């Protein structure tokens, strides 16, 4: 197949241009990525545009090999097919409003399809050379129950407890068991998903899994976890929309070759990591990551200001017929709502990291969202609302209610989600997909009702999302009903 832009050859070490060209940066020599030191579960676009880039830059800055990445793909082997024929090379196409540039990343040394290569995955997790396991498996990938612990009623988890290794937590624990038996070498598990206190969350899930194993088996691995495994939290930030054909054509022009593994990203990237590593780590601070003692204030700032506002713009924007976040933020009403959400509702709840100006942070967030070159779709950000809302918006709602304030703007964002679920189409009558692991539950909670009270009360009754406290909060309910009158 000839790609647009005339490039037919596939990206690989052999087809790389001889040197950097304007707008194109080549990868370091393959030796730098030699030796797998990191296993990454969930090698989607985000990992490739974020942690892999930081890791390569750290290896370069410190001139240190041994931190090659073994990426693991869970649901399909698409990433294996993308990267294997390319010597695991791929480009990150960085798009600002005015320019694009590409860099080819060579830090991934291996990609495994967990479903078909389970034994090899356990071997990697047991390998003492592997010292860090990173994760981007999305919110739903953790399979948490309503109390935040491991959902033992989940079928995949249940099958893993019988000896499988298909869920993320099952893979971690089966890998740790193999590691304990093989060498008992310490290791760090570093989650990079948008969850509050993600390190503690994953630690708890791992220990929940151990506790559900027969005790002779579970106690041994739990003791190993307690003594030799650390779970730092981290905050990750980079906007990485789905790659389009247009992106691939542009990258082909820059690379002179076709890149099936291409990812697209904004220029901005941030990574704040708790510096608690059981067995060393790459020199990420030399690549611009911030290694801190406590990530909580950074995480709260990012999840509530950026992701909360992103979700608001996604739902309200999609309902109004805006295809992209940039279009939504160019809509004066929605930009104003986004500013009010941050200023009125979110900012009063924040415990800011030292030296951070929340208002300035908020302005930067909106500038980043306005980047027209990214084409981040509203429906992409809108997906998995049942998993995202509690983390991004409902903490703000709870904190404001506890302070005796009614968070009208956060209620507007939540009502946007409710209207998105209930209406199922935008202002032009185009369908809006409800892509959510709880879609069936949400649909039945709304039923055939389309009036604000039925929709608000139906969805507030979804315990996993709102708990009992928000369901029973009269002021919040009234605020939602009021907003839904406008939206439905
Ligand atoms: C977005 C995030 O898809 C979404 O829900 O809000 O992926 C967002 O782009 C990143 O968290 C930015 O760091």
Short mmCIF file of C-alpha atoms and ligand atoms in Angstrom, two decimals:
data_model
loop_
_atom_site.label_atom_id
_atom_site.label_comp_id
_atom_site.label_asym_id
_atom_site.label_seq_id
_atom_site.Cartn_x
_atom_site.Cartn_y
_atom_site.Cartn_z
CA UNK A 1 0.00 0.00 0.00
CA UNK A 2 1.40 3.40 -0.94
CA UNK A 3 0.89 5.91 1.80
CA UNK A 4 -0.14 9.43 0.94
CA UNK A 5 2.89 11.65 0.58
CA UNK A 6 4.53 9.10 -1.73
CA UNK A 7 6.34 7.12 0.97
CA UNK A 8 5.98 3.38 0.50
CA UNK A 9 8.74 1.97 2.64
CA UNK A 10 8.00 1.15 6.23
CA UNK A 11 9.84 2.93 9.01
CA UNK A 12 12.71 0.80 10.39
CA UNK A 13 16.37 1.15 11.34
CA UNK A 14 17.22 0.42 7.69
CA UNK A 15 14.97 3.11 6.24
CA UNK A 16 15.84 5.87 8.69
CA UNK A 17 17.31 8.93 7.02
CA UNK A 18 21.06 9.37 7.52
CA UNK A 19 20.74 12.36 9.81
CA UNK A 20 18.32 14.69 11.55
CA UNK A 21 16.49 16.96 9.12
CA UNK A 22 14.41 20.07 9.76
CA UNK A 23 11.44 18.96 11.81
CA UNK A 24 12.80 15.47 12.30
CA UNK A 25 14.86 14.00 15.14
CA UNK A 26 16.28 10.50 14.83
CA UNK A 27 16.50 7.93 17.63
CA UNK A 28 19.70 7.22 19.57
CA UNK A 29 21.76 4.16 18.66
CA UNK A 30 19.98 0.89 19.51
CA UNK A 31 22.57 0.06 22.17
CA UNK A 32 21.05 2.71 24.42
CA UNK A 33 17.79 0.78 24.66
CA UNK A 34 19.56 -2.55 25.12
CA UNK A 35 18.61 -4.49 28.22
CA UNK A 36 15.00 -4.47 29.30
CA UNK A 37 14.66 -2.65 32.62
CA UNK A 38 11.00 -1.66 32.38
CA UNK A 39 7.87 -3.67 31.68
CA UNK A 40 4.99 -1.44 30.68
CA UNK A 41 1.45 -2.80 30.82
CA UNK A 42 -0.82 -1.08 28.29
CA UNK A 43 1.43 0.19 25.50
CA UNK A 44 -1.08 2.51 23.84
CA UNK A 45 -0.46 5.90 22.31
CA UNK A 46 -0.15 7.65 25.67
CA UNK A 47 2.76 5.57 26.94
CA UNK A 48 4.59 5.93 23.65
CA UNK A 49 4.20 9.73 23.70
CA UNK A 50 4.93 10.14 27.39
CA UNK A 51 6.89 7.73 29.60
CA UNK A 52 8.81 6.21 26.68
CA UNK A 53 9.96 9.69 25.62
CA UNK A 54 11.02 10.63 29.16
CA UNK A 55 12.85 7.32 29.46
CA UNK A 56 14.72 7.76 26.21
CA UNK A 57 15.68 11.33 27.09
CA UNK A 58 16.87 10.16 30.51
CA UNK A 59 18.95 7.37 28.98
CA UNK A 60 20.50 9.88 26.57
CA UNK A 61 21.19 12.51 29.22
CA UNK A 62 22.74 10.01 31.62
CA UNK A 63 24.26 7.90 28.84
CA UNK A 64 22.83 4.87 30.59
CA UNK A 65 21.64 1.67 28.94
CA UNK A 66 19.56 -1.01 30.67
CA UNK A 67 16.21 0.78 30.62
CA UNK A 68 14.77 -0.61 27.42
CA UNK A 69 11.00 -1.07 27.56
CA UNK A 70 9.05 -4.27 27.11
CA UNK A 71 5.58 -2.99 26.17
CA UNK A 72 2.60 -5.23 26.81
CA UNK A 73 -0.61 -4.94 24.86
CA UNK A 74 -3.75 -6.41 26.32
CA UNK A 75 -6.79 -6.51 24.09
CA UNK A 76 -5.44 -6.91 20.56
CA UNK A 77 -2.09 -7.44 18.95
CA UNK A 78 -2.39 -4.29 16.85
CA UNK A 79 0.59 -2.64 18.54
CA UNK A 80 2.71 -5.75 17.91
CA UNK A 81 1.79 -5.54 14.23
CA UNK A 82 2.58 -1.86 14.18
CA UNK A 83 5.97 -2.03 15.86
CA UNK A 84 7.48 -5.45 15.15
CA UNK A 85 8.13 -4.80 11.45
CA UNK A 86 9.58 -1.39 12.38
CA UNK A 87 12.33 -2.61 14.74
CA UNK A 88 10.01 -1.22 17.44
CA UNK A 89 10.61 2.31 16.19
CA UNK A 90 7.78 4.82 15.98
CA UNK A 91 7.53 8.57 15.69
CA UNK A 92 5.89 11.10 17.96
CA UNK A 93 4.39 13.83 15.79
CA UNK A 94 4.36 16.93 17.91
CA UNK A 95 1.76 19.46 16.84
CA UNK A 96 1.60 23.03 18.03
CA UNK A 97 -0.87 25.50 16.56
CA UNK A 98 1.72 26.64 14.03
CA UNK A 99 4.26 23.86 13.44
CA UNK A 100 4.71 20.10 13.44
CA UNK A 101 7.84 18.12 14.06
CA UNK A 102 8.58 14.45 14.53
CA UNK A 103 11.02 12.50 16.60
CA UNK A 104 11.61 8.81 16.22
CA UNK A 105 11.71 6.97 19.52
CA UNK A 106 13.80 3.84 19.94
CA UNK A 107 13.35 3.07 23.63
CA UNK A 108 10.86 0.21 23.17
CA UNK A 109 12.79 -3.02 22.72
CA UNK A 110 10.00 -5.56 22.73
CA UNK A 111 6.21 -5.76 22.51
CA UNK A 112 4.24 -8.68 23.91
CA UNK A 113 0.60 -9.55 23.30
CA UNK A 114 -0.38 -10.76 26.76
CA UNK A 115 -3.17 -13.04 25.61
CA UNK A 116 -0.80 -15.08 23.44
CA UNK A 117 2.48 -14.61 25.25
CA UNK A 118 1.44 -14.97 28.88
CA UNK A 119 4.39 -17.17 29.96
CA UNK A 120 6.88 -14.73 28.44
CA UNK A 121 5.20 -11.85 30.24
CA UNK A 122 5.59 -13.64 33.57
CA UNK A 123 9.21 -14.35 32.72
CA UNK A 124 9.83 -10.65 32.11
CA UNK A 125 8.08 -9.66 35.34
CA UNK A 126 10.25 -12.16 37.21
CA UNK A 127 13.49 -10.98 35.59
CA UNK A 128 15.69 -9.22 38.17
CA UNK A 129 16.98 -6.90 35.41
CA UNK A 130 13.44 -5.53 35.20
CA UNK A 131 13.31 -3.03 38.02
CA UNK A 132 10.27 -0.94 37.22
CA UNK A 133 6.79 -1.94 36.02
CA UNK A 134 4.79 1.00 34.68
CA UNK A 135 1.08 0.97 33.86
CA UNK A 136 -1.36 2.84 31.62
CA UNK A 137 -4.40 0.60 31.47
CA UNK A 138 -7.08 3.36 31.77
CA UNK A 139 -9.37 3.82 34.73
CA UNK A 140 -11.50 0.77 33.97
CA UNK A 141 -8.47 -1.49 33.54
CA UNK A 142 -8.02 -1.68 37.29
CA UNK A 143 -11.39 -3.42 37.78
CA UNK A 144 -12.25 -1.76 41.04
CA UNK A 145 -15.45 -2.40 42.93
CA UNK A 146 -17.69 0.28 44.44
CA UNK A 147 -15.52 0.55 47.58
CA UNK A 148 -12.37 1.16 45.52
CA UNK A 149 -10.97 -2.32 46.22
CA UNK A 150 -10.57 -5.13 43.70
CA UNK A 151 -13.88 -6.21 42.17
CA UNK A 152 -13.88 -9.90 43.06
CA UNK A 153 -17.16 -10.37 41.20
CA UNK A 154 -15.46 -9.39 37.94
CA UNK A 155 -15.24 -12.49 35.76
CA UNK A 156 -11.71 -11.89 34.55
CA UNK A 157 -10.49 -11.29 38.10
CA UNK A 158 -12.29 -14.42 39.27
CA UNK A 159 -10.67 -16.48 36.52
CA UNK A 160 -7.26 -15.03 37.40
CA UNK A 161 -7.75 -16.09 41.00
CA UNK A 162 -8.14 -19.63 39.66
CA UNK A 163 -4.72 -19.40 38.02
CA UNK A 164 -5.03 -17.04 35.05
CA UNK A 165 -3.18 -13.80 34.34
CA UNK A 166 -5.47 -11.74 32.12
CA UNK A 167 -6.50 -8.79 34.25
CA UNK A 168 -3.91 -6.14 35.02
CA UNK A 169 -3.87 -6.97 38.71
CA UNK A 170 -3.81 -10.70 37.96
CA UNK A 171 -0.80 -10.18 35.72
CA UNK A 172 0.98 -8.15 38.38
CA UNK A 173 0.39 -10.69 41.13
CA UNK A 174 1.20 -13.72 38.98
CA UNK A 175 4.36 -11.91 37.87
CA UNK A 176 5.29 -11.04 41.46
CA UNK A 177 4.74 -14.66 42.48
CA UNK A 178 7.10 -15.81 39.74
CA UNK A 179 9.58 -13.14 40.81
CA UNK A 180 9.42 -14.10 44.45
CA UNK A 181 10.10 -17.71 43.55
CA UNK A 182 12.88 -16.93 41.06
CA UNK A 183 15.01 -14.30 42.77
CA UNK A 184 12.87 -12.27 45.18
CA UNK A 185 14.49 -9.17 43.64
CA UNK A 186 12.78 -5.92 44.65
CA UNK A 187 10.76 -4.02 42.07
CA UNK A 188 8.72 -0.84 41.73
CA UNK A 189 5.19 -0.72 40.36
CA UNK A 190 4.46 2.74 38.99
CA UNK A 191 0.92 3.46 37.75
CA UNK A 192 0.54 6.31 35.23
CA UNK A 193 -3.24 6.58 34.93
CA UNK A 194 -5.46 9.50 35.90
CA UNK A 195 -6.51 8.21 39.32
CA UNK A 196 -6.21 9.84 42.72
CA UNK A 197 -3.30 8.37 44.68
CA UNK A 198 -2.72 5.81 41.95
CA UNK A 199 0.20 4.11 43.74
CA UNK A 200 -1.83 3.40 46.87
CA UNK A 201 -4.77 2.27 44.72
CA UNK A 202 -2.70 -0.32 42.90
CA UNK A 203 -1.00 -1.51 46.07
CA UNK A 204 -4.38 -2.13 47.61
CA UNK A 205 -5.65 -3.99 44.54
CA UNK A 206 -2.55 -6.19 44.51
CA UNK A 207 -2.97 -7.00 48.20
CA UNK A 208 -6.71 -7.62 47.70
CA UNK A 209 -5.83 -10.16 45.03
CA UNK A 210 -3.27 -11.83 47.32
CA UNK A 211 -5.84 -11.97 50.13
CA UNK A 212 -8.33 -13.72 47.85
CA UNK A 213 -5.84 -16.47 46.97
CA UNK A 214 -5.64 -19.63 49.11
CA UNK A 215 -3.72 -18.45 52.16
CA UNK A 216 -0.70 -20.72 51.69
CA UNK A 217 -0.17 -19.08 48.32
CA UNK A 218 -1.44 -15.56 49.00
CA UNK A 219 0.48 -14.95 52.22
CA UNK A 220 3.84 -15.61 50.61
CA UNK A 221 3.33 -13.18 47.77
CA UNK A 222 1.72 -10.60 50.09
CA UNK A 223 4.77 -10.73 52.36
CA UNK A 224 7.03 -10.24 49.33
CA UNK A 225 4.93 -7.23 48.28
CA UNK A 226 5.10 -5.71 51.76
CA UNK A 227 8.86 -6.06 51.95
CA UNK A 228 10.21 -5.64 48.44
CA UNK A 229 7.74 -3.83 46.22
CA UNK A 230 7.17 -0.08 46.21
CA UNK A 231 4.19 1.69 44.67
CA UNK A 232 4.93 5.37 44.14
CA UNK A 233 2.13 7.55 42.79
CA UNK A 234 2.64 9.63 39.69
CA UNK A 235 0.87 12.39 37.83
CA UNK A 236 1.13 12.27 34.05
CA UNK A 237 0.15 14.98 31.63
CA UNK A 238 0.27 15.20 27.86
CA UNK A 239 -2.61 15.48 25.42
CA UNK A 240 -2.40 12.54 23.02
CA UNK A 241 -5.37 12.34 20.66
CA UNK A 242 -6.05 9.33 18.44
CA UNK A 243 -3.80 9.26 15.36
CA UNK A 244 -5.54 10.05 12.05
CA UNK A 245 -4.69 9.29 8.41
CA UNK A 246 -3.81 12.93 7.97
CA UNK A 247 -1.24 12.62 10.77
CA UNK A 248 0.21 9.52 9.13
CA UNK A 249 0.51 11.31 5.79
CA UNK A 250 2.28 14.23 7.40
CA UNK A 251 4.66 11.97 9.30
CA UNK A 252 5.40 10.05 6.10
CA UNK A 253 6.55 13.29 4.49
CA UNK A 254 8.88 14.03 7.40
CA UNK A 255 10.18 10.47 7.76
CA UNK A 256 10.35 9.44 4.13
CA UNK A 257 8.73 6.20 5.30
CA UNK A 258 5.39 4.94 6.50
CA UNK A 259 4.95 4.69 10.26
CA UNK A 260 2.13 2.42 11.41
CA UNK A 261 3.04 3.06 15.04
CA UNK A 262 2.81 6.86 14.84
CA UNK A 263 1.46 8.78 17.82
CA UNK A 264 0.48 12.45 17.96
CA UNK A 265 0.93 14.80 20.88
CA UNK A 266 0.98 18.40 21.96
CA UNK A 267 4.40 19.93 22.73
CA UNK A 268 3.68 20.10 26.49
CA UNK A 269 4.52 17.19 28.73
CA UNK A 270 4.78 16.83 32.48
CA UNK A 271 5.50 13.94 34.79
CA UNK A 272 5.57 14.24 38.56
CA UNK A 273 6.70 11.09 40.32
CA UNK A 274 7.10 10.12 43.96
CA UNK A 275 10.71 9.19 44.44
CA UNK A 276 10.26 5.84 46.18
CA UNK A 277 11.90 3.20 44.04
CA UNK A 278 12.70 -0.23 45.38
CA UNK A 279 15.40 -1.06 42.83
CA UNK A 280 16.53 2.11 41.09
CA UNK A 281 15.03 4.02 38.22
CA UNK A 282 16.04 5.84 35.03
CA UNK A 283 17.39 9.37 35.54
CA UNK A 284 13.99 10.79 34.62
CA UNK A 285 14.76 14.09 36.35
CA UNK A 286 17.35 14.67 33.63
CA UNK A 287 14.52 14.46 31.11
CA UNK A 288 12.41 17.09 32.86
CA UNK A 289 10.35 14.87 35.17
CA UNK A 290 9.78 16.18 38.68
CA UNK A 291 10.73 13.68 41.39
CA UNK A 292 8.94 14.68 44.56
CA UNK A 293 8.09 13.37 47.99
CA UNK A 294 4.33 13.74 47.67
CA UNK A 295 2.50 13.85 44.38
CA UNK A 296 -0.95 14.51 45.85
CA UNK A 297 -1.13 18.29 45.32
CA UNK A 298 0.07 17.99 41.70
CA UNK A 299 -2.37 15.22 41.04
CA UNK A 300 -5.32 17.08 42.51
CA UNK A 301 -4.43 20.19 40.52
CA UNK A 302 -4.22 18.26 37.28
CA UNK A 303 -7.20 15.96 37.71
CA UNK A 304 -9.58 18.68 38.88
CA UNK A 305 -8.41 21.63 36.76
CA UNK A 306 -7.39 19.91 33.53
CA UNK A 307 -9.29 16.65 33.37
CA UNK A 308 -12.45 17.98 35.04
CA UNK A 309 -12.59 20.85 32.56
CA UNK A 310 -11.74 18.52 29.68
CA UNK A 311 -14.71 16.34 30.55
CA UNK A 312 -16.99 19.37 30.85
CA UNK A 313 -15.95 20.60 27.40
CA UNK A 314 -16.28 17.10 25.97
CA UNK A 315 -19.90 16.58 27.09
CA UNK A 316 -21.19 20.11 26.55
CA UNK A 317 -19.20 20.40 23.32
CA UNK A 318 -20.39 17.08 21.93
CA UNK A 319 -24.02 17.97 22.73
CA UNK A 320 -23.64 21.25 20.85
CA UNK A 321 -22.24 19.44 17.83
CA UNK A 322 -18.57 20.35 18.26
CA UNK A 323 -16.36 17.55 17.00
CA UNK A 324 -13.18 18.58 18.75
CA UNK A 325 -12.10 20.03 22.09
CA UNK A 326 -10.50 22.95 20.21
CA UNK A 327 -13.90 23.76 18.65
CA UNK A 328 -15.60 23.45 22.02
CA UNK A 329 -13.17 25.86 23.66
CA UNK A 330 -13.58 28.28 20.74
CA UNK A 331 -17.29 28.45 21.64
CA UNK A 332 -17.49 31.51 23.90
CA UNK A 333 -20.22 30.08 26.13
CA UNK A 334 -18.26 26.91 26.77
CA UNK A 335 -14.96 28.70 27.30
CA UNK A 336 -16.69 30.90 29.86
CA UNK A 337 -18.17 27.86 31.59
CA UNK A 338 -14.73 26.21 31.67
CA UNK A 339 -13.20 29.33 33.26
CA UNK A 340 -15.99 29.53 35.83
CA UNK A 341 -15.67 25.85 36.69
CA UNK A 342 -12.00 26.31 37.46
CA UNK A 343 -12.27 29.65 39.25
CA UNK A 344 -15.49 29.21 41.21
CA UNK A 345 -15.59 25.54 42.01
CA UNK A 346 -12.21 23.87 41.57
CA UNK A 347 -9.72 26.46 42.80
CA UNK A 348 -11.20 26.85 46.29
CA UNK A 349 -10.73 23.09 46.84
CA UNK A 350 -7.06 22.87 45.85
CA UNK A 351 -4.07 22.27 48.09
CA UNK A 352 -1.53 23.77 45.74
CA UNK A 353 2.04 22.59 45.24
CA UNK A 354 4.51 25.25 46.37
CA UNK A 355 5.02 27.98 43.82
CA UNK A 356 2.06 27.09 41.61
CA UNK A 357 -0.41 29.80 40.58
CA UNK A 358 -3.73 28.05 39.97
CA UNK A 359 -5.19 30.81 37.82
CA UNK A 360 -2.14 30.79 35.55
CA UNK A 361 -2.29 27.00 35.42
CA UNK A 362 -5.94 27.24 34.35
CA UNK A 363 -5.12 29.69 31.55
CA UNK A 364 -2.43 27.35 30.25
CA UNK A 365 -4.88 24.47 30.30
CA UNK A 366 -7.32 26.39 28.11
CA UNK A 367 -4.53 27.44 25.74
CA UNK A 368 -3.50 23.82 25.39
CA UNK A 369 -7.11 22.75 24.72
CA UNK A 370 -7.38 25.46 22.06
CA UNK A 371 -4.54 23.93 19.98
CA UNK A 372 -6.38 23.47 16.66
CA UNK A 373 -3.75 21.14 15.23
CA UNK A 374 -4.52 18.34 17.70
CA UNK A 375 -8.09 17.50 16.62
CA UNK A 376 -8.76 15.73 19.92
CA UNK A 377 -12.37 14.65 19.54
CA UNK A 378 -15.02 15.40 22.13
CA UNK A 379 -16.32 11.83 21.93
CA UNK A 380 -12.86 10.44 22.71
CA UNK A 381 -12.65 12.46 25.91
CA UNK A 382 -16.32 11.69 26.64
CA UNK A 383 -15.78 7.93 26.79
CA UNK A 384 -15.81 6.04 30.10
CA UNK A 385 -17.58 8.84 31.95
CA UNK A 386 -18.70 6.52 34.74
CA UNK A 387 -15.02 5.90 35.55
CA UNK A 388 -13.78 9.44 35.02
CA UNK A 389 -16.41 11.59 36.72
CA UNK A 390 -15.71 10.50 40.29
CA UNK A 391 -12.01 11.26 39.92
CA UNK A 392 -12.28 14.51 37.96
CA UNK A 393 -15.42 16.24 39.14
CA UNK A 394 -17.06 14.62 42.12
CA UNK A 395 -14.20 15.35 44.52
CA UNK A 396 -14.68 19.02 43.71
CA UNK A 397 -18.44 18.66 44.24
CA UNK A 398 -18.00 16.97 47.60
CA UNK A 399 -15.45 19.50 48.85
CA UNK A 400 -17.63 22.46 47.87
CA UNK A 401 -20.74 20.96 49.42
CA UNK A 402 -18.82 20.30 52.62
CA UNK A 403 -17.90 24.00 52.61
CA UNK A 404 -21.56 24.93 52.36
CA UNK A 405 -21.34 26.05 48.72
CA UNK A 406 -23.37 24.71 45.81
CA UNK A 407 -20.96 24.02 42.95
CA UNK A 408 -23.11 25.17 40.04
CA UNK A 409 -20.39 24.87 37.42
CA UNK A 410 -19.34 21.39 38.45
CA UNK A 411 -23.04 20.52 38.45
CA UNK A 412 -23.23 21.84 34.89
CA UNK A 413 -20.37 19.52 33.91
CA UNK A 414 -22.03 16.52 35.56
CA UNK A 415 -25.37 17.47 34.00
CA UNK A 416 -23.54 17.59 30.66
CA UNK A 417 -22.58 13.97 31.15
CA UNK A 418 -26.14 13.08 32.16
CA UNK A 419 -27.57 14.80 29.08
CA UNK A 420 -24.94 13.07 26.93
CA UNK A 421 -26.07 9.70 28.32
CA UNK A 422 -29.80 10.47 28.12
CA UNK A 423 -29.96 12.25 24.78
CA UNK A 424 -27.61 10.08 22.77
CA UNK A 425 -27.48 12.64 19.96
CA UNK A 426 -26.06 16.06 19.34
CA UNK A 427 -27.72 19.32 18.34
CA UNK A 428 -27.64 18.25 14.68
CA UNK A 429 -29.25 14.89 15.40
CA UNK A 430 -25.99 12.96 14.95
CA UNK A 431 -25.63 9.98 17.29
CA UNK A 432 -23.33 10.30 20.32
CA UNK A 433 -21.79 6.93 21.23
CA UNK A 434 -22.05 5.84 24.85
CA UNK A 435 -18.67 4.13 25.10
CA UNK A 436 -18.55 3.14 28.76
CA UNK A 437 -18.09 -0.14 30.63
CA UNK A 438 -21.29 0.69 32.53
CA UNK A 439 -23.28 1.70 29.42
CA UNK A 440 -26.07 -0.84 29.98
CA UNK A 441 -26.45 0.19 33.63
CA UNK A 442 -26.53 3.86 32.72
CA UNK A 443 -29.13 3.34 30.00
CA UNK A 444 -31.38 1.41 32.33
CA UNK A 445 -30.94 4.03 35.07
CA UNK A 446 -32.29 6.66 32.66
CA UNK A 447 -34.95 4.32 31.27
CA UNK A 448 -37.25 6.04 28.82
CA UNK A 449 -37.32 9.22 30.86
CA UNK A 450 -36.24 12.41 29.21
CA UNK A 451 -37.34 14.99 31.78
CA UNK A 452 -34.70 16.57 34.03
CA UNK A 453 -35.94 15.04 37.28
CA UNK A 454 -36.09 11.47 35.98
CA UNK A 455 -32.70 11.72 34.33
CA UNK A 456 -31.01 13.34 37.34
CA UNK A 457 -32.52 11.00 39.90
CA UNK A 458 -32.05 7.92 37.73
CA UNK A 459 -28.35 8.55 37.22
CA UNK A 460 -27.72 9.82 40.74
CA UNK A 461 -28.91 6.38 41.84
CA UNK A 462 -25.92 4.72 40.17
CA UNK A 463 -24.09 4.01 43.37
CA UNK A 464 -20.71 3.19 41.83
CA UNK A 465 -20.54 6.72 40.44
CA UNK A 466 -22.22 8.91 43.05
CA UNK A 467 -22.26 6.88 46.26
CA UNK A 468 -25.09 7.41 48.70
CA UNK A 469 -23.95 10.85 49.84
CA UNK A 470 -24.36 12.61 46.50
CA UNK A 471 -27.53 10.70 45.66
CA UNK A 472 -29.07 11.99 48.88
CA UNK A 473 -27.79 15.54 48.65
CA UNK A 474 -30.79 17.73 47.92
CA UNK A 475 -28.83 20.80 46.87
CA UNK A 476 -26.71 18.92 44.40
CA UNK A 477 -29.75 17.18 42.98
CA UNK A 478 -31.54 20.50 42.53
CA UNK A 479 -28.49 22.04 40.88
CA UNK A 480 -28.37 19.12 38.43
CA UNK A 481 -32.07 19.35 37.66
CA UNK A 482 -31.71 23.07 37.07
CA UNK A 483 -28.82 22.56 34.62
CA UNK A 484 -30.58 19.68 32.88
CA UNK A 485 -33.57 21.89 32.12
CA UNK A 486 -31.27 23.80 29.80
CA UNK A 487 -29.54 20.79 28.35
CA UNK A 488 -32.30 18.32 27.63
C1 LIG B 1 -8.50 13.26 28.64
C2 LIG B 1 -7.08 12.86 29.05
O1 LIG B 1 -9.29 11.45 27.39
C3 LIG B 1 -9.41 12.08 28.43
O2 LIG B 1 -10.24 11.79 29.26
O3 LIG B 1 -9.01 14.12 29.61
O4 LIG B 1 -6.62 11.78 28.36
C4 LIG B 1 -6.12 14.04 28.91
O5 LIG B 1 -5.91 14.38 27.56
C5 LIG B 1 -4.81 13.73 29.56
O6 LIG B 1 -5.03 13.34 30.89
C6 LIG B 1 -3.89 14.94 29.50
O7 LIG B 1 -2.79 14.69 30.27
#
